[in-house]
PDB file of C-alpha atoms and ligand atoms in Angstrom:
ATOM      1  CA  UNK O   2      92.147 139.912 311.323  1.00  0.00           C
ATOM      2  CA  UNK O   3      89.475 138.062 313.257  1.00  0.00           C
ATOM      3  CA  UNK O   4      86.939 135.971 311.373  1.00  0.00           C
ATOM      4  CA  UNK O   5      89.345 135.317 308.507  1.00  0.00           C
ATOM      5  CA  UNK O   6      90.187 131.691 307.870  1.00  0.00           C
ATOM      6  CA  UNK O   7      93.363 132.538 305.966  1.00  0.00           C
ATOM      7  CA  UNK O   8      94.583 134.848 308.768  1.00  0.00           C
ATOM      8  CA  UNK O   9      94.008 131.867 311.068  1.00  0.00           C
ATOM      9  CA  UNK O  10      96.156 129.712 308.838  1.00  0.00           C
ATOM     10  CA  UNK O  11      98.954 132.396 308.880  1.00  0.00           C
ATOM     11  CA  UNK O  12      98.772 132.511 312.641  1.00  0.00           C
ATOM     12  CA  UNK O  13      98.858 128.720 312.931  1.00  0.00           C
ATOM     13  CA  UNK O  14      95.414 128.484 314.496  1.00  0.00           C
ATOM     14  CA  UNK O  15      94.185 126.259 311.635  1.00  0.00           C
ATOM     15  CA  UNK O  16      96.481 123.671 310.112  1.00  0.00           C
ATOM     16  CA  UNK O  17      97.453 123.747 306.427  1.00  0.00           C
ATOM     17  CA  UNK O  18      99.891 121.939 304.171  1.00  0.00           C
ATOM     18  CA  UNK O  19     102.395 124.746 303.804  1.00  0.00           C
ATOM     19  CA  UNK O  20     104.632 124.852 300.701  1.00  0.00           C
ATOM     20  CA  UNK O  21     106.484 128.133 301.164  1.00  0.00           C
ATOM     21  CA  UNK O  22     106.600 130.982 303.673  1.00  0.00           C
ATOM     22  CA  UNK O  23     108.513 134.166 304.189  1.00  0.00           C
ATOM     23  CA  UNK O  24     107.825 137.540 305.944  1.00  0.00           C
ATOM     24  CA  UNK O  25     105.324 138.626 303.286  1.00  0.00           C
ATOM     25  CA  UNK O  26     103.604 135.607 301.792  1.00  0.00           C
ATOM     26  CA  UNK O  27     102.401 132.080 302.520  1.00  0.00           C
ATOM     27  CA  UNK O  28     101.731 129.249 300.027  1.00  0.00           C
ATOM     28  CA  UNK O  29      99.726 126.165 301.022  1.00  0.00           C
ATOM     29  CA  UNK O  30      97.747 123.436 299.368  1.00  0.00           C
ATOM     30  CA  UNK O  31      94.110 124.178 298.585  1.00  0.00           C
ATOM     31  CA  UNK O  32      91.825 121.924 300.690  1.00  0.00           C
ATOM     32  CA  UNK O  33      89.395 121.589 297.791  1.00  0.00           C
ATOM     33  CA  UNK O  34      91.924 120.564 295.085  1.00  0.00           C
ATOM     34  CA  UNK O  35      90.802 120.953 291.455  1.00  0.00           C
ATOM     35  CA  UNK O  36      94.008 119.674 289.839  1.00  0.00           C
ATOM     36  CA  UNK O  37      97.005 117.477 290.682  1.00  0.00           C
ATOM     37  CA  UNK O  38      98.772 120.617 291.776  1.00  0.00           C
ATOM     38  CA  UNK O  39      96.473 123.180 293.422  1.00  0.00           C
ATOM     39  CA  UNK O  40      97.909 125.595 295.918  1.00  0.00           C
ATOM     40  CA  UNK O  41      97.182 129.078 297.121  1.00  0.00           C
ATOM     41  CA  UNK O  42      99.555 132.002 297.564  1.00  0.00           C
ATOM     42  CA  UNK O  43      98.351 134.686 299.983  1.00  0.00           C
ATOM     43  CA  UNK O  44      99.840 137.891 301.374  1.00  0.00           C
ATOM     44  CA  UNK O  45     100.255 137.860 305.133  1.00  0.00           C
ATOM     45  CA  UNK O  46      98.675 141.335 305.101  1.00  0.00           C
ATOM     46  CA  UNK O  47      94.880 140.994 305.293  1.00  0.00           C
ATOM     47  CA  UNK O  48      93.408 142.426 302.052  1.00  0.00           C
ATOM     48  CA  UNK O  49      89.847 141.357 301.398  1.00  0.00           C
ATOM     49  CA  UNK O  50      89.813 141.578 297.544  1.00  0.00           C
ATOM     50  CA  UNK O  51      91.920 142.780 294.702  1.00  0.00           C
ATOM     51  CA  UNK O  52      89.668 145.891 294.694  1.00  0.00           C
ATOM     52  CA  UNK O  53      91.122 146.853 298.044  1.00  0.00           C
ATOM     53  CA  UNK O  54      94.864 147.186 297.187  1.00  0.00           C
ATOM     54  CA  UNK O  55      97.182 149.094 294.981  1.00  0.00           C
ATOM     55  CA  UNK O  56     100.207 147.403 296.574  1.00  0.00           C
ATOM     56  CA  UNK O  57     101.886 146.405 293.321  1.00  0.00           C
ATOM     57  CA  UNK O  58     104.918 144.990 295.056  1.00  0.00           C
ATOM     58  CA  UNK O  59     102.970 142.597 297.255  1.00  0.00           C
ATOM     59  CA  UNK O  60     100.420 141.637 294.562  1.00  0.00           C
ATOM     60  CA  UNK O  61     103.361 141.009 292.166  1.00  0.00           C
ATOM     61  CA  UNK O  62     105.176 139.020 294.800  1.00  0.00           C
ATOM     62  CA  UNK O  63     102.398 136.418 295.097  1.00  0.00           C
ATOM     63  CA  UNK O  64     102.642 135.812 291.342  1.00  0.00           C
ATOM     64  CA  UNK O  65     106.416 135.474 291.392  1.00  0.00           C
ATOM     65  CA  UNK O  66     106.143 133.155 294.424  1.00  0.00           C
ATOM     66  CA  UNK O  67     103.732 130.892 292.504  1.00  0.00           C
ATOM     67  CA  UNK O  68     106.150 130.813 289.505  1.00  0.00           C
ATOM     68  CA  UNK O  69     109.121 129.958 291.743  1.00  0.00           C
ATOM     69  CA  UNK O  70     107.173 127.113 293.306  1.00  0.00           C
ATOM     70  CA  UNK O  71     106.154 125.866 289.805  1.00  0.00           C
ATOM     71  CA  UNK O  72     109.861 125.800 288.896  1.00  0.00           C
ATOM     72  CA  UNK O  73     110.778 124.049 292.091  1.00  0.00           C
ATOM     73  CA  UNK O  74     108.027 121.446 291.780  1.00  0.00           C
ATOM     74  CA  UNK O  75     108.961 120.845 288.119  1.00  0.00           C
ATOM     75  CA  UNK O  76     105.768 121.778 286.337  1.00  0.00           C
ATOM     76  CA  UNK O  77     106.695 125.253 285.051  1.00  0.00           C
ATOM     77  CA  UNK O  78     107.522 123.940 281.529  1.00  0.00           C
ATOM     78  CA  UNK O  79     104.307 121.981 281.157  1.00  0.00           C
ATOM     79  CA  UNK O  80     102.462 125.024 282.489  1.00  0.00           C
ATOM     80  CA  UNK O  81      99.986 126.197 285.040  1.00  0.00           C
ATOM     81  CA  UNK O  82      97.151 128.594 285.579  1.00  0.00           C
ATOM     82  CA  UNK O  83      97.028 131.454 288.072  1.00  0.00           C
ATOM     83  CA  UNK O  84      93.575 132.705 289.103  1.00  0.00           C
ATOM     84  CA  UNK O  85      92.449 135.339 291.505  1.00  0.00           C
ATOM     85  CA  UNK O  86      88.691 135.243 292.032  1.00  0.00           C
ATOM     86  CA  UNK O  87      87.175 138.613 293.008  1.00  0.00           C
ATOM     87  CA  UNK O  88      83.771 139.079 294.624  1.00  0.00           C
ATOM     88  CA  UNK O  89      80.473 137.399 293.751  1.00  0.00           C
ATOM     89  CA  UNK O  90      80.759 136.991 289.973  1.00  0.00           C
ATOM     90  CA  UNK O  91      84.359 135.947 290.254  1.00  0.00           C
ATOM     91  CA  UNK O  92      83.363 133.217 292.659  1.00  0.00           C
ATOM     92  CA  UNK O  93      85.358 134.466 295.655  1.00  0.00           C
ATOM     93  CA  UNK O  94      84.466 132.620 298.808  1.00  0.00           C
ATOM     94  CA  UNK O  95      87.303 133.593 301.122  1.00  0.00           C
ATOM     95  CA  UNK O  96      87.765 137.344 301.512  1.00  0.00           C
ATOM     96  CA  UNK O  97      91.536 137.430 301.942  1.00  0.00           C
ATOM     97  CA  UNK O  98      93.299 137.837 298.624  1.00  0.00           C
ATOM     98  CA  UNK O  99      94.638 134.609 297.264  1.00  0.00           C
ATOM     99  CA  UNK O 100      96.130 133.441 294.044  1.00  0.00           C
ATOM    100  CA  UNK O 101      95.166 129.879 292.941  1.00  0.00           C
ATOM    101  CA  UNK O 102      97.879 128.001 291.159  1.00  0.00           C
ATOM    102  CA  UNK O 103      96.531 124.963 289.210  1.00  0.00           C
ATOM    103  CA  UNK O 104      98.639 122.534 287.234  1.00  0.00           C
ATOM    104  CA  UNK O 105      99.340 118.912 286.431  1.00  0.00           C
ATOM    105  CA  UNK O 106      96.645 118.402 283.822  1.00  0.00           C
ATOM    106  CA  UNK O 107      95.305 120.104 280.714  1.00  0.00           C
ATOM    107  CA  UNK O 108      92.978 122.824 282.054  1.00  0.00           C
ATOM    108  CA  UNK O 109      89.823 123.666 280.149  1.00  0.00           C
ATOM    109  CA  UNK O 110      89.086 127.081 278.686  1.00  0.00           C
ATOM    110  CA  UNK O 111      86.954 129.057 279.156  1.00  0.00           C
ATOM    111  CA  UNK O 112      86.390 128.245 282.833  1.00  0.00           C
ATOM    112  CA  UNK O 113      82.769 127.381 283.747  1.00  0.00           C
TER     113      UNK O 113
HETATM  114  P1  DGP W   6      87.872 131.299 296.302  1.00  0.00           P
HETATM  115  O1  DGP W   6      86.619 130.762 295.691  1.00  0.00           O
HETATM  116  O2  DGP W   6      88.809 131.840 295.243  1.00  0.00           O
HETATM  117  O3  DGP W   6      87.582 132.212 297.422  1.00  0.00           O
HETATM  118  O4  DGP W   6      88.579 129.997 296.830  1.00  0.00           O
HETATM  119  C1  DGP W   6      88.909 129.760 298.183  1.00  0.00           C
HETATM  120  C2  DGP W   6      89.628 128.499 298.254  1.00  0.00           C
HETATM  121  O5  DGP W   6      90.122 128.276 299.533  1.00  0.00           O
HETATM  122  C3  DGP W   6      88.864 127.174 297.916  1.00  0.00           C
HETATM  123  O6  DGP W   6      89.393 126.599 296.680  1.00  0.00           O
HETATM  124  C4  DGP W   6      89.058 126.310 299.071  1.00  0.00           C
HETATM  125  C5  DGP W   6      90.193 126.994 299.858  1.00  0.00           C
HETATM  126  N1  DGP W   6      90.047 126.852 301.271  1.00  0.00           N
HETATM  127  C6  DGP W   6      89.034 127.312 302.029  1.00  0.00           C
HETATM  128  N2  DGP W   6      89.163 127.049 303.344  1.00  0.00           N
HETATM  129  C7  DGP W   6      90.343 126.455 303.433  1.00  0.00           C
HETATM  130  C8  DGP W   6      91.114 125.968 304.498  1.00  0.00           C
HETATM  131  O7  DGP W   6      90.749 126.042 305.707  1.00  0.00           O
HETATM  132  N3  DGP W   6      92.328 125.358 304.230  1.00  0.00           N
HETATM  133  C9  DGP W   6      92.804 125.273 302.968  1.00  0.00           C
HETATM  134  N4  DGP W   6      94.010 124.667 302.785  1.00  0.00           N
HETATM  135  N5  DGP W   6      92.118 125.722 301.916  1.00  0.00           N
HETATM  136  C10 DGP W   6      90.905 126.365 302.170  1.00  0.00           C
END
């Protein structure tokens, strides 16, 4: 997809600190980190928002990928937060579905 920064990362046109990649998903560090661990998991398929997909397998896979990385990185027991911002009120800035994984400190609730 042209004009999508995350598609450009998938295609290697923009550099990113990649954590995990397979045929379906890519995980990489968020450039604007909000926690000691802050990475994004995205599907390689361009889907603008959660409103645009009923692909349960792929949407589920990004969650499972985040949990596997949490185990691998050793913060699954202390815990983490998964967030998918959707559209204006959700604070979505990049319109290619992405799951934020935040961890490594006590996270506040409710979010601001
Ligand atoms: P959201 O508000 O949910 O759309 O968050 C988008 C996130 O994407 C934000 O936390 C910053 C991150 N981000 C934006 N552009 C880039 C980039 O070029 N590289 C990386 N690694 N992260 C990016």
